[in-house]
């Protein structure tokens, strides 16, 4: 097999060095029985026979060029050289063009990977990240946050929220609740989620995204409480109120009296017969040109409005 191997070597070396194709190869003198090409001035491809000198295997291996040393070549393909002077049974080792095409097919997968790794713009991943970030920013909702280090737990935010909504004919239930532990306090309110789980489960589409915020139309609410269950922050509460004036010609007066209230379970799940529970959540005081009332009245400026800008 010695003569066949040398013929294959010569044909491949001549084909690569004289090729008019841009294949980014440079011949590199290797071991006596090896052929070595440097790809893209960085990677080394070694073509050699199998472990046995009389082996019919041709092994294609790859390593990175590291100074003058190349170690740990890893095989990625192989071919079979027969005594009749053919590679893989079809390629004549005397035909340098056929030998070159066969070789390029063998390394095509790894060649493309090496090409992509070296020619992909360095800024490409960052550019993609920046593009995704800017798209997310464009879709970002406004929301209110509170700094627990500044909050003193005075409940002024809750009082101003209640008064502001009551003045505009809405439920007087505060849209935020001050939570406390042994060390800190801070109001908890709607996070105006981009994906808004509450809006996804509302059966009557009472919760929608408008003007970079998630709004709840209280007149459409049917008191199913699904939004409060879906909210991951517990920021939706329910406020019970008496119905609007009942027309005299309706049959409500003939209806049976309301049953007794069931045993209390929790403020969220309890219901009072005759009272309509309406979901309430932070709406950023969108009806007020001055913005959220809680921000205006916080004495320590612990509450701020976050926007995309």
PDB file of N, CA and C in Angstrom, residues 10-106:
ATOM      1  N   UNK A  10       0.591  12.733  -3.235  1.00  0.00           N
ATOM      2  CA  UNK A  10       1.042  13.648  -4.289  1.00  0.00           C
ATOM      3  C   UNK A  10      -0.139  14.272  -5.035  1.00  0.00           C
ATOM      4  N   UNK A  11      -1.138  13.454  -5.335  1.00  0.00           N
ATOM      5  CA  UNK A  11      -2.298  13.977  -6.062  1.00  0.00           C
ATOM      6  C   UNK A  11      -3.031  15.031  -5.239  1.00  0.00           C
ATOM      7  N   UNK A  12      -3.204  14.777  -3.949  1.00  0.00           N
ATOM      8  CA  UNK A  12      -3.933  15.717  -3.100  1.00  0.00           C
ATOM      9  C   UNK A  12      -3.145  17.005  -2.901  1.00  0.00           C
ATOM     10  N   UNK A  13      -1.845  16.895  -2.676  1.00  0.00           N
ATOM     11  CA  UNK A  13      -1.020  18.089  -2.470  1.00  0.00           C
ATOM     12  C   UNK A  13      -1.009  18.954  -3.725  1.00  0.00           C
ATOM     13  N   UNK A  14      -0.819  18.322  -4.886  1.00  0.00           N
ATOM     14  CA  UNK A  14      -0.819  19.072  -6.139  1.00  0.00           C
ATOM     15  C   UNK A  14      -2.178  19.726  -6.388  1.00  0.00           C
ATOM     16  N   UNK A  15      -3.242  18.976  -6.110  1.00  0.00           N
ATOM     17  CA  UNK A  15      -4.585  19.506  -6.352  1.00  0.00           C
ATOM     18  C   UNK A  15      -4.864  20.718  -5.472  1.00  0.00           C
ATOM     19  N   UNK A  16      -4.465  20.655  -4.218  1.00  0.00           N
ATOM     20  CA  UNK A  16      -4.722  21.763  -3.293  1.00  0.00           C
ATOM     21  C   UNK A  16      -3.874  22.971  -3.648  1.00  0.00           C
ATOM     22  N   UNK A  17      -2.591  22.754  -3.914  1.00  0.00           N
ATOM     23  CA  UNK A  17      -1.680  23.882  -4.157  1.00  0.00           C
ATOM     24  C   UNK A  17      -1.905  24.542  -5.508  1.00  0.00           C
ATOM     25  N   UNK A  18      -2.466  23.818  -6.460  1.00  0.00           N
ATOM     26  CA  UNK A  18      -2.689  24.396  -7.789  1.00  0.00           C
ATOM     27  C   UNK A  18      -4.153  24.720  -8.060  1.00  0.00           C
ATOM     28  N   UNK A  19      -4.997  24.507  -7.062  1.00  0.00           N
ATOM     29  CA  UNK A  19      -6.431  24.715  -7.270  1.00  0.00           C
ATOM     30  C   UNK A  19      -6.740  26.189  -7.478  1.00  0.00           C
ATOM     31  N   UNK A  20      -7.634  26.435  -8.423  1.00  0.00           N
ATOM     32  CA  UNK A  20      -8.103  27.800  -8.654  1.00  0.00           C
ATOM     33  C   UNK A  20      -9.224  28.188  -7.694  1.00  0.00           C
ATOM     34  N   UNK A  21      -9.738  27.204  -6.970  1.00  0.00           N
ATOM     35  CA  UNK A  21     -10.797  27.483  -6.004  1.00  0.00           C
ATOM     36  C   UNK A  21     -10.206  28.139  -4.757  1.00  0.00           C
ATOM     37  N   UNK A  22     -10.991  28.971  -4.125  1.00  0.00           N
ATOM     38  CA  UNK A  22     -10.564  29.587  -2.874  1.00  0.00           C
ATOM     39  C   UNK A  22     -10.971  28.665  -1.734  1.00  0.00           C
ATOM     40  N   UNK A  23     -10.019  27.800  -1.348  1.00  0.00           N
ATOM     41  CA  UNK A  23     -10.339  26.814  -0.312  1.00  0.00           C
ATOM     42  C   UNK A  23      -9.594  27.087   0.992  1.00  0.00           C
ATOM     43  N   UNK A  24      -8.812  28.195   1.045  1.00  0.00           N
ATOM     44  CA  UNK A  24      -8.164  28.636   2.283  1.00  0.00           C
ATOM     45  C   UNK A  24      -7.266  27.567   2.887  1.00  0.00           C
ATOM     46  N   UNK A  25      -6.505  26.869   2.039  1.00  0.00           N
ATOM     47  CA  UNK A  25      -5.560  25.844   2.475  1.00  0.00           C
ATOM     48  C   UNK A  25      -4.129  26.298   2.221  1.00  0.00           C
ATOM     49  N   UNK A  26      -3.237  25.942   3.128  1.00  0.00           N
ATOM     50  CA  UNK A  26      -1.804  26.106   2.917  1.00  0.00           C
ATOM     51  C   UNK A  26      -1.123  24.802   3.287  1.00  0.00           C
ATOM     52  N   UNK A  27      -0.275  24.294   2.377  1.00  0.00           N
ATOM     53  CA  UNK A  27       0.413  23.035   2.644  1.00  0.00           C
ATOM     54  C   UNK A  27       1.451  23.240   3.734  1.00  0.00           C
ATOM     55  N   UNK A  28       1.518  22.286   4.654  1.00  0.00           N
ATOM     56  CA  UNK A  28       2.460  22.352   5.762  1.00  0.00           C
ATOM     57  C   UNK A  28       3.165  21.011   5.882  1.00  0.00           C
ATOM     58  N   UNK A  29       4.485  21.009   5.841  1.00  0.00           N
ATOM     59  CA  UNK A  29       5.246  19.761   5.937  1.00  0.00           C
ATOM     60  C   UNK A  29       5.022  19.123   7.297  1.00  0.00           C
ATOM     61  N   UNK A  30       4.543  17.909   7.299  1.00  0.00           N
ATOM     62  CA  UNK A  30       4.294  17.216   8.551  1.00  0.00           C
ATOM     63  C   UNK A  30       5.207  16.025   8.699  1.00  0.00           C
ATOM     64  N   UNK A  31       4.692  14.994   9.352  1.00  0.00           N
ATOM     65  CA  UNK A  31       5.453  13.763   9.489  1.00  0.00           C
ATOM     66  C   UNK A  31       5.637  13.122   8.113  1.00  0.00           C
ATOM     67  N   UNK A  32       6.514  12.144   8.086  1.00  0.00           N
ATOM     68  CA  UNK A  32       6.860  11.519   6.805  1.00  0.00           C
ATOM     69  C   UNK A  32       5.645  10.935   6.108  1.00  0.00           C
ATOM     70  N   UNK A  33       4.734  10.343   6.879  1.00  0.00           N
ATOM     71  CA  UNK A  33       3.587   9.689   6.273  1.00  0.00           C
ATOM     72  C   UNK A  33       2.309  10.534   6.363  1.00  0.00           C
ATOM     73  N   UNK A  34       2.437  11.800   6.763  1.00  0.00           N
ATOM     74  CA  UNK A  34       1.265  12.658   6.930  1.00  0.00           C
ATOM     75  C   UNK A  34       1.201  13.741   5.866  1.00  0.00           C
ATOM     76  N   UNK A  35      -0.028  14.182   5.603  1.00  0.00           N
ATOM     77  CA  UNK A  35      -0.245  15.399   4.828  1.00  0.00           C
ATOM     78  C   UNK A  35      -0.880  16.393   5.788  1.00  0.00           C
ATOM     79  N   UNK A  36      -0.381  17.613   5.786  1.00  0.00           N
ATOM     80  CA  UNK A  36      -0.950  18.616   6.686  1.00  0.00           C
ATOM     81  C   UNK A  36      -1.258  19.893   5.917  1.00  0.00           C
ATOM     82  N   UNK A  37      -2.472  20.377   6.154  1.00  0.00           N
ATOM     83  CA  UNK A  37      -2.888  21.651   5.579  1.00  0.00           C
ATOM     84  C   UNK A  37      -3.319  22.580   6.715  1.00  0.00           C
ATOM     85  N   UNK A  38      -2.928  23.847   6.597  1.00  0.00           N
ATOM     86  CA  UNK A  38      -3.369  24.857   7.555  1.00  0.00           C
ATOM     87  C   UNK A  38      -4.560  25.587   6.941  1.00  0.00           C
ATOM     88  N   UNK A  39      -5.695  25.552   7.640  1.00  0.00           N
ATOM     89  CA  UNK A  39      -6.920  26.191   7.158  1.00  0.00           C
ATOM     90  C   UNK A  39      -7.116  27.531   7.857  1.00  0.00           C
ATOM     91  N   UNK A  40      -7.386  28.556   7.070  1.00  0.00           N
ATOM     92  CA  UNK A  40      -7.686  29.894   7.595  1.00  0.00           C
ATOM     93  C   UNK A  40      -6.578  30.412   8.511  1.00  0.00           C
ATOM     94  N   UNK A  41      -5.328  29.950   8.269  1.00  0.00           N
ATOM     95  CA  UNK A  41      -4.174  30.379   9.068  1.00  0.00           C
ATOM     96  C   UNK A  41      -4.317  30.060  10.547  1.00  0.00           C
ATOM     97  N   UNK A  42      -5.143  29.083  10.867  1.00  0.00           N
ATOM     98  CA  UNK A  42      -5.399  28.846  12.284  1.00  0.00           C
ATOM     99  C   UNK A  42      -5.574  27.367  12.626  1.00  0.00           C
ATOM    100  N   UNK A  43      -6.253  26.606  11.774  1.00  0.00           N
ATOM    101  CA  UNK A  43      -6.544  25.214  12.062  1.00  0.00           C
ATOM    102  C   UNK A  43      -5.673  24.309  11.195  1.00  0.00           C
ATOM    103  N   UNK A  44      -5.345  23.137  11.723  1.00  0.00           N
ATOM    104  CA  UNK A  44      -4.502  22.182  11.006  1.00  0.00           C
ATOM    105  C   UNK A  44      -5.298  20.909  10.748  1.00  0.00           C
ATOM    106  N   UNK A  45      -5.357  20.523   9.479  1.00  0.00           N
ATOM    107  CA  UNK A  45      -5.964  19.255   9.094  1.00  0.00           C
ATOM    108  C   UNK A  45      -4.850  18.287   8.742  1.00  0.00           C
ATOM    109  N   UNK A  46      -4.883  17.125   9.354  1.00  0.00           N
ATOM    110  CA  UNK A  46      -3.880  16.093   9.098  1.00  0.00           C
ATOM    111  C   UNK A  46      -4.547  14.905   8.426  1.00  0.00           C
ATOM    112  N   UNK A  47      -3.928  14.422   7.333  1.00  0.00           N
ATOM    113  CA  UNK A  47      -4.423  13.235   6.634  1.00  0.00           C
ATOM    114  C   UNK A  47      -3.333  12.177   6.727  1.00  0.00           C
ATOM    115  N   UNK A  48      -3.647  11.033   7.290  1.00  0.00           N
ATOM    116  CA  UNK A  48      -2.632   9.998   7.480  1.00  0.00           C
ATOM    117  C   UNK A  48      -3.265   8.616   7.370  1.00  0.00           C
ATOM    118  N   UNK A  49      -2.390   7.605   7.259  1.00  0.00           N
ATOM    119  CA  UNK A  49      -2.864   6.231   7.220  1.00  0.00           C
ATOM    120  C   UNK A  49      -3.237   5.766   8.620  1.00  0.00           C
ATOM    121  N   UNK A  50      -3.901   4.620   8.669  1.00  0.00           N
ATOM    122  CA  UNK A  50      -4.234   4.041   9.964  1.00  0.00           C
ATOM    123  C   UNK A  50      -2.986   3.651  10.731  1.00  0.00           C
ATOM    124  N   UNK A  51      -3.186   3.063  11.918  1.00  0.00           N
ATOM    125  CA  UNK A  51      -2.059   2.727  12.785  1.00  0.00           C
ATOM    126  C   UNK A  51      -1.086   1.764  12.120  1.00  0.00           C
ATOM    127  N   UNK A  52      -1.597   0.854  11.350  1.00  0.00           N
ATOM    128  CA  UNK A  52      -0.751  -0.102  10.638  1.00  0.00           C
ATOM    129  C   UNK A  52      -0.259   0.524   9.338  1.00  0.00           C
ATOM    130  N   UNK A  53       1.047   0.371   9.067  1.00  0.00           N
ATOM    131  CA  UNK A  53       1.611   0.948   7.842  1.00  0.00           C
ATOM    132  C   UNK A  53       0.916   0.396   6.602  1.00  0.00           C
ATOM    133  N   UNK A  54       0.450  -0.839   6.705  1.00  0.00           N
ATOM    134  CA  UNK A  54      -0.210  -1.464   5.562  1.00  0.00           C
ATOM    135  C   UNK A  54      -1.736  -1.290   5.623  1.00  0.00           C
ATOM    136  N   UNK A  55      -2.186  -0.442   6.514  1.00  0.00           N
ATOM    137  CA  UNK A  55      -3.625  -0.213   6.655  1.00  0.00           C
ATOM    138  C   UNK A  55      -4.193   0.428   5.397  1.00  0.00           C
ATOM    139  N   UNK A  56      -5.444   0.116   5.123  1.00  0.00           N
ATOM    140  CA  UNK A  56      -6.132   0.707   3.982  1.00  0.00           C
ATOM    141  C   UNK A  56      -6.960   1.931   4.386  1.00  0.00           C
ATOM    142  N   UNK A  57      -6.866   2.334   5.648  1.00  0.00           N
ATOM    143  CA  UNK A  57      -7.641   3.473   6.127  1.00  0.00           C
ATOM    144  C   UNK A  57      -6.907   4.791   5.899  1.00  0.00           C
ATOM    145  N   UNK A  58      -7.668   5.798   5.492  1.00  0.00           N
ATOM    146  CA  UNK A  58      -7.177   7.179   5.456  1.00  0.00           C
ATOM    147  C   UNK A  58      -7.963   7.933   6.525  1.00  0.00           C
ATOM    148  N   UNK A  59      -7.245   8.548   7.447  1.00  0.00           N
ATOM    149  CA  UNK A  59      -7.884   9.218   8.579  1.00  0.00           C
ATOM    150  C   UNK A  59      -7.674  10.720   8.465  1.00  0.00           C
ATOM    151  N   UNK A  60      -8.762  11.467   8.620  1.00  0.00           N
ATOM    152  CA  UNK A  60      -8.726  12.933   8.559  1.00  0.00           C
ATOM    153  C   UNK A  60      -8.922  13.463   9.981  1.00  0.00           C
ATOM    154  N   UNK A  61      -7.949  14.245  10.456  1.00  0.00           N
ATOM    155  CA  UNK A  61      -7.978  14.752  11.826  1.00  0.00           C
ATOM    156  C   UNK A  61      -7.824  16.263  11.830  1.00  0.00           C
ATOM    157  N   UNK A  62      -8.198  16.865  12.944  1.00  0.00           N
ATOM    158  CA  UNK A  62      -8.173  18.322  13.058  1.00  0.00           C
ATOM    159  C   UNK A  62      -7.558  18.733  14.377  1.00  0.00           C
ATOM    160  N   UNK A  63      -6.796  19.817  14.334  1.00  0.00           N
ATOM    161  CA  UNK A  63      -6.287  20.431  15.552  1.00  0.00           C
ATOM    162  C   UNK A  63      -6.085  21.908  15.303  1.00  0.00           C
ATOM    163  N   UNK A  64      -6.022  22.680  16.385  1.00  0.00           N
ATOM    164  CA  UNK A  64      -5.727  24.102  16.271  1.00  0.00           C
ATOM    165  C   UNK A  64      -4.226  24.309  16.280  1.00  0.00           C
ATOM    166  N   UNK A  65      -3.754  25.227  15.465  1.00  0.00           N
ATOM    167  CA  UNK A  65      -2.330  25.547  15.434  1.00  0.00           C
ATOM    168  C   UNK A  65      -1.988  26.380  16.657  1.00  0.00           C
ATOM    169  N   UNK A  66      -1.071  25.857  17.491  1.00  0.00           N
ATOM    170  CA  UNK A  66      -0.654  26.565  18.692  1.00  0.00           C
ATOM    171  C   UNK A  66       0.863  26.720  18.657  1.00  0.00           C
ATOM    172  N   UNK A  67       1.305  27.812  18.067  1.00  0.00           N
ATOM    173  CA  UNK A  67       2.737  28.021  17.928  1.00  0.00           C
ATOM    174  C   UNK A  67       3.344  26.968  17.042  1.00  0.00           C
ATOM    175  N   UNK A  68       4.381  26.308  17.529  1.00  0.00           N
ATOM    176  CA  UNK A  68       5.050  25.267  16.761  1.00  0.00           C
ATOM    177  C   UNK A  68       4.532  23.879  17.113  1.00  0.00           C
ATOM    178  N   UNK A  69       3.615  23.783  18.052  1.00  0.00           N
ATOM    179  CA  UNK A  69       3.151  22.485  18.509  1.00  0.00           C
ATOM    180  C   UNK A  69       1.711  22.249  18.087  1.00  0.00           C
ATOM    181  N   UNK A  70       1.470  21.020  17.671  1.00  0.00           N
ATOM    182  CA  UNK A  70       0.119  20.594  17.351  1.00  0.00           C
ATOM    183  C   UNK A  70      -0.087  19.252  18.013  1.00  0.00           C
ATOM    184  N   UNK A  71      -0.974  19.190  18.974  1.00  0.00           N
ATOM    185  CA  UNK A  71      -1.165  17.963  19.731  1.00  0.00           C
ATOM    186  C   UNK A  71      -2.641  17.600  19.747  1.00  0.00           C
ATOM    187  N   UNK A  72      -2.870  16.324  20.116  1.00  0.00           N
ATOM    188  CA  UNK A  72      -4.246  15.851  20.283  1.00  0.00           C
ATOM    189  C   UNK A  72      -5.097  16.055  19.033  1.00  0.00           C
ATOM    190  N   UNK A  73      -4.591  15.562  17.893  1.00  0.00           N
ATOM    191  CA  UNK A  73      -5.414  15.580  16.691  1.00  0.00           C
ATOM    192  C   UNK A  73      -6.628  14.680  16.906  1.00  0.00           C
ATOM    193  N   UNK A  74      -7.774  15.148  16.473  1.00  0.00           N
ATOM    194  CA  UNK A  74      -8.996  14.368  16.638  1.00  0.00           C
ATOM    195  C   UNK A  74      -9.580  14.032  15.279  1.00  0.00           C
ATOM    196  N   UNK A  75      -9.793  12.742  15.066  1.00  0.00           N
ATOM    197  CA  UNK A  75     -10.315  12.292  13.780  1.00  0.00           C
ATOM    198  C   UNK A  75     -11.772  12.707  13.628  1.00  0.00           C
ATOM    199  N   UNK A  76     -12.114  13.209  12.438  1.00  0.00           N
ATOM    200  CA  UNK A  76     -13.503  13.588  12.174  1.00  0.00           C
ATOM    201  C   UNK A  76     -14.066  12.893  10.944  1.00  0.00           C
ATOM    202  N   UNK A  77     -13.205  12.198  10.179  1.00  0.00           N
ATOM    203  CA  UNK A  77     -13.682  11.468   8.995  1.00  0.00           C
ATOM    204  C   UNK A  77     -12.638  10.424   8.622  1.00  0.00           C
ATOM    205  N   UNK A  78     -13.047   9.475   7.794  1.00  0.00           N
ATOM    206  CA  UNK A  78     -12.100   8.484   7.298  1.00  0.00           C
ATOM    207  C   UNK A  78     -12.548   7.982   5.928  1.00  0.00           C
ATOM    208  N   UNK A  79     -11.590   7.399   5.207  1.00  0.00           N
ATOM    209  CA  UNK A  79     -11.859   6.836   3.879  1.00  0.00           C
ATOM    210  C   UNK A  79     -11.085   5.525   3.760  1.00  0.00           C
ATOM    211  N   UNK A  80     -11.311   4.828   2.659  1.00  0.00           N
ATOM    212  CA  UNK A  80     -10.649   3.540   2.470  1.00  0.00           C
ATOM    213  C   UNK A  80      -9.884   3.562   1.154  1.00  0.00           C
ATOM    214  N   UNK A  81      -8.593   3.245   1.240  1.00  0.00           N
ATOM    215  CA  UNK A  81      -7.705   3.211   0.073  1.00  0.00           C
ATOM    216  C   UNK A  81      -7.473   1.759  -0.327  1.00  0.00           C
ATOM    217  N   UNK A  82      -7.861   1.407  -1.532  1.00  0.00           N
ATOM    218  CA  UNK A  82      -7.744   0.019  -1.980  1.00  0.00           C
ATOM    219  C   UNK A  82      -6.479  -0.192  -2.804  1.00  0.00           C
ATOM    220  N   UNK A  83      -6.107  -1.439  -2.966  1.00  0.00           N
ATOM    221  CA  UNK A  83      -4.878  -1.774  -3.692  1.00  0.00           C
ATOM    222  C   UNK A  83      -4.970  -1.455  -5.173  1.00  0.00           C
ATOM    223  N   UNK A  84      -6.179  -1.330  -5.702  1.00  0.00           N
ATOM    224  CA  UNK A  84      -6.316  -1.007  -7.123  1.00  0.00           C
ATOM    225  C   UNK A  84      -6.223   0.497  -7.384  1.00  0.00           C
ATOM    226  N   UNK A  85      -5.849   1.266  -6.335  1.00  0.00           N
ATOM    227  CA  UNK A  85      -5.626   2.698  -6.522  1.00  0.00           C
ATOM    228  C   UNK A  85      -6.890   3.528  -6.505  1.00  0.00           C
ATOM    229  N   UNK A  86      -7.857   3.119  -5.705  1.00  0.00           N
ATOM    230  CA  UNK A  86      -9.094   3.885  -5.598  1.00  0.00           C
ATOM    231  C   UNK A  86      -9.399   4.196  -4.135  1.00  0.00           C
ATOM    232  N   UNK A  87     -10.007   5.355  -3.942  1.00  0.00           N
ATOM    233  CA  UNK A  87     -10.420   5.767  -2.600  1.00  0.00           C
ATOM    234  C   UNK A  87     -11.930   5.620  -2.505  1.00  0.00           C
ATOM    235  N   UNK A  88     -12.356   4.916  -1.469  1.00  0.00           N
ATOM    236  CA  UNK A  88     -13.781   4.632  -1.268  1.00  0.00           C
ATOM    237  C   UNK A  88     -14.398   3.954  -2.482  1.00  0.00           C
ATOM    238  N   UNK A  89     -13.580   3.223  -3.208  1.00  0.00           N
ATOM    239  CA  UNK A  89     -14.062   2.400  -4.306  1.00  0.00           C
ATOM    240  C   UNK A  89     -14.379   3.119  -5.594  1.00  0.00           C
ATOM    241  N   UNK A  90     -14.333   4.459  -5.607  1.00  0.00           N
ATOM    242  CA  UNK A  90     -14.744   5.189  -6.808  1.00  0.00           C
ATOM    243  C   UNK A  90     -13.733   6.220  -7.285  1.00  0.00           C
ATOM    244  N   UNK A  91     -12.921   6.765  -6.410  1.00  0.00           N
ATOM    245  CA  UNK A  91     -12.037   7.874  -6.756  1.00  0.00           C
ATOM    246  C   UNK A  91     -10.664   7.350  -7.161  1.00  0.00           C
ATOM    247  N   UNK A  92     -10.257   7.655  -8.387  1.00  0.00           N
ATOM    248  CA  UNK A  92      -8.947   7.252  -8.893  1.00  0.00           C
ATOM    249  C   UNK A  92      -7.881   8.155  -8.279  1.00  0.00           C
ATOM    250  N   UNK A  93      -6.892   7.573  -7.604  1.00  0.00           N
ATOM    251  CA  UNK A  93      -5.874   8.379  -6.921  1.00  0.00           C
ATOM    252  C   UNK A  93      -4.959   9.106  -7.900  1.00  0.00           C
ATOM    253  N   UNK A  94      -4.993   8.762  -9.170  1.00  0.00           N
ATOM    254  CA  UNK A  94      -4.183   9.458 -10.169  1.00  0.00           C
ATOM    255  C   UNK A  94      -4.878  10.713 -10.698  1.00  0.00           C
ATOM    256  N   UNK A  95      -6.178  10.815 -10.453  1.00  0.00           N
ATOM    257  CA  UNK A  95      -6.960  11.964 -10.912  1.00  0.00           C
ATOM    258  C   UNK A  95      -7.001  12.999  -9.785  1.00  0.00           C
ATOM    259  N   UNK A  96      -6.132  14.008  -9.888  1.00  0.00           N
ATOM    260  CA  UNK A  96      -6.006  14.958  -8.773  1.00  0.00           C
ATOM    261  C   UNK A  96      -7.296  15.757  -8.547  1.00  0.00           C
ATOM    262  N   UNK A  97      -8.033  16.046  -9.614  1.00  0.00           N
ATOM    263  CA  UNK A  97      -9.286  16.784  -9.447  1.00  0.00           C
ATOM    264  C   UNK A  97     -10.326  15.956  -8.682  1.00  0.00           C
ATOM    265  N   UNK A  98     -10.389  14.665  -9.013  1.00  0.00           N
ATOM    266  CA  UNK A  98     -11.316  13.779  -8.308  1.00  0.00           C
ATOM    267  C   UNK A  98     -10.891  13.604  -6.857  1.00  0.00           C
ATOM    268  N   UNK A  99      -9.578  13.507  -6.629  1.00  0.00           N
ATOM    269  CA  UNK A  99      -9.061  13.387  -5.261  1.00  0.00           C
ATOM    270  C   UNK A  99      -9.404  14.637  -4.450  1.00  0.00           C
ATOM    271  N   UNK A 100      -9.265  15.814  -5.076  1.00  0.00           N
ATOM    272  CA  UNK A 100      -9.578  17.063  -4.381  1.00  0.00           C
ATOM    273  C   UNK A 100     -11.062  17.140  -4.026  1.00  0.00           C
ATOM    274  N   UNK A 101     -11.933  16.801  -4.969  1.00  0.00           N
ATOM    275  CA  UNK A 101     -13.370  16.850  -4.699  1.00  0.00           C
ATOM    276  C   UNK A 101     -13.747  15.887  -3.580  1.00  0.00           C
ATOM    277  N   UNK A 102     -13.145  14.701  -3.602  1.00  0.00           N
ATOM    278  CA  UNK A 102     -13.409  13.719  -2.554  1.00  0.00           C
ATOM    279  C   UNK A 102     -12.969  14.254  -1.194  1.00  0.00           C
ATOM    280  N   UNK A 103     -11.788  14.865  -1.157  1.00  0.00           N
ATOM    281  CA  UNK A 103     -11.258  15.425   0.092  1.00  0.00           C
ATOM    282  C   UNK A 103     -12.147  16.556   0.612  1.00  0.00           C
ATOM    283  N   UNK A 104     -12.560  17.452  -0.286  1.00  0.00           N
ATOM    284  CA  UNK A 104     -13.400  18.574   0.136  1.00  0.00           C
ATOM    285  C   UNK A 104     -14.758  18.097   0.653  1.00  0.00           C
ATOM    286  N   UNK A 105     -15.274  17.026   0.072  1.00  0.00           N
ATOM    287  CA  UNK A 105     -16.523  16.459   0.575  1.00  0.00           C
ATOM    288  C   UNK A 105     -16.341  15.884   1.975  1.00  0.00           C
ATOM    289  N   UNK A 106     -15.172  15.284   2.207  1.00  0.00           N
ATOM    290  CA  UNK A 106     -14.897  14.698   3.515  1.00  0.00           C
ATOM    291  C   UNK A 106     -14.838  15.752   4.614  1.00  0.00           C
TER     292      UNK A 106
END
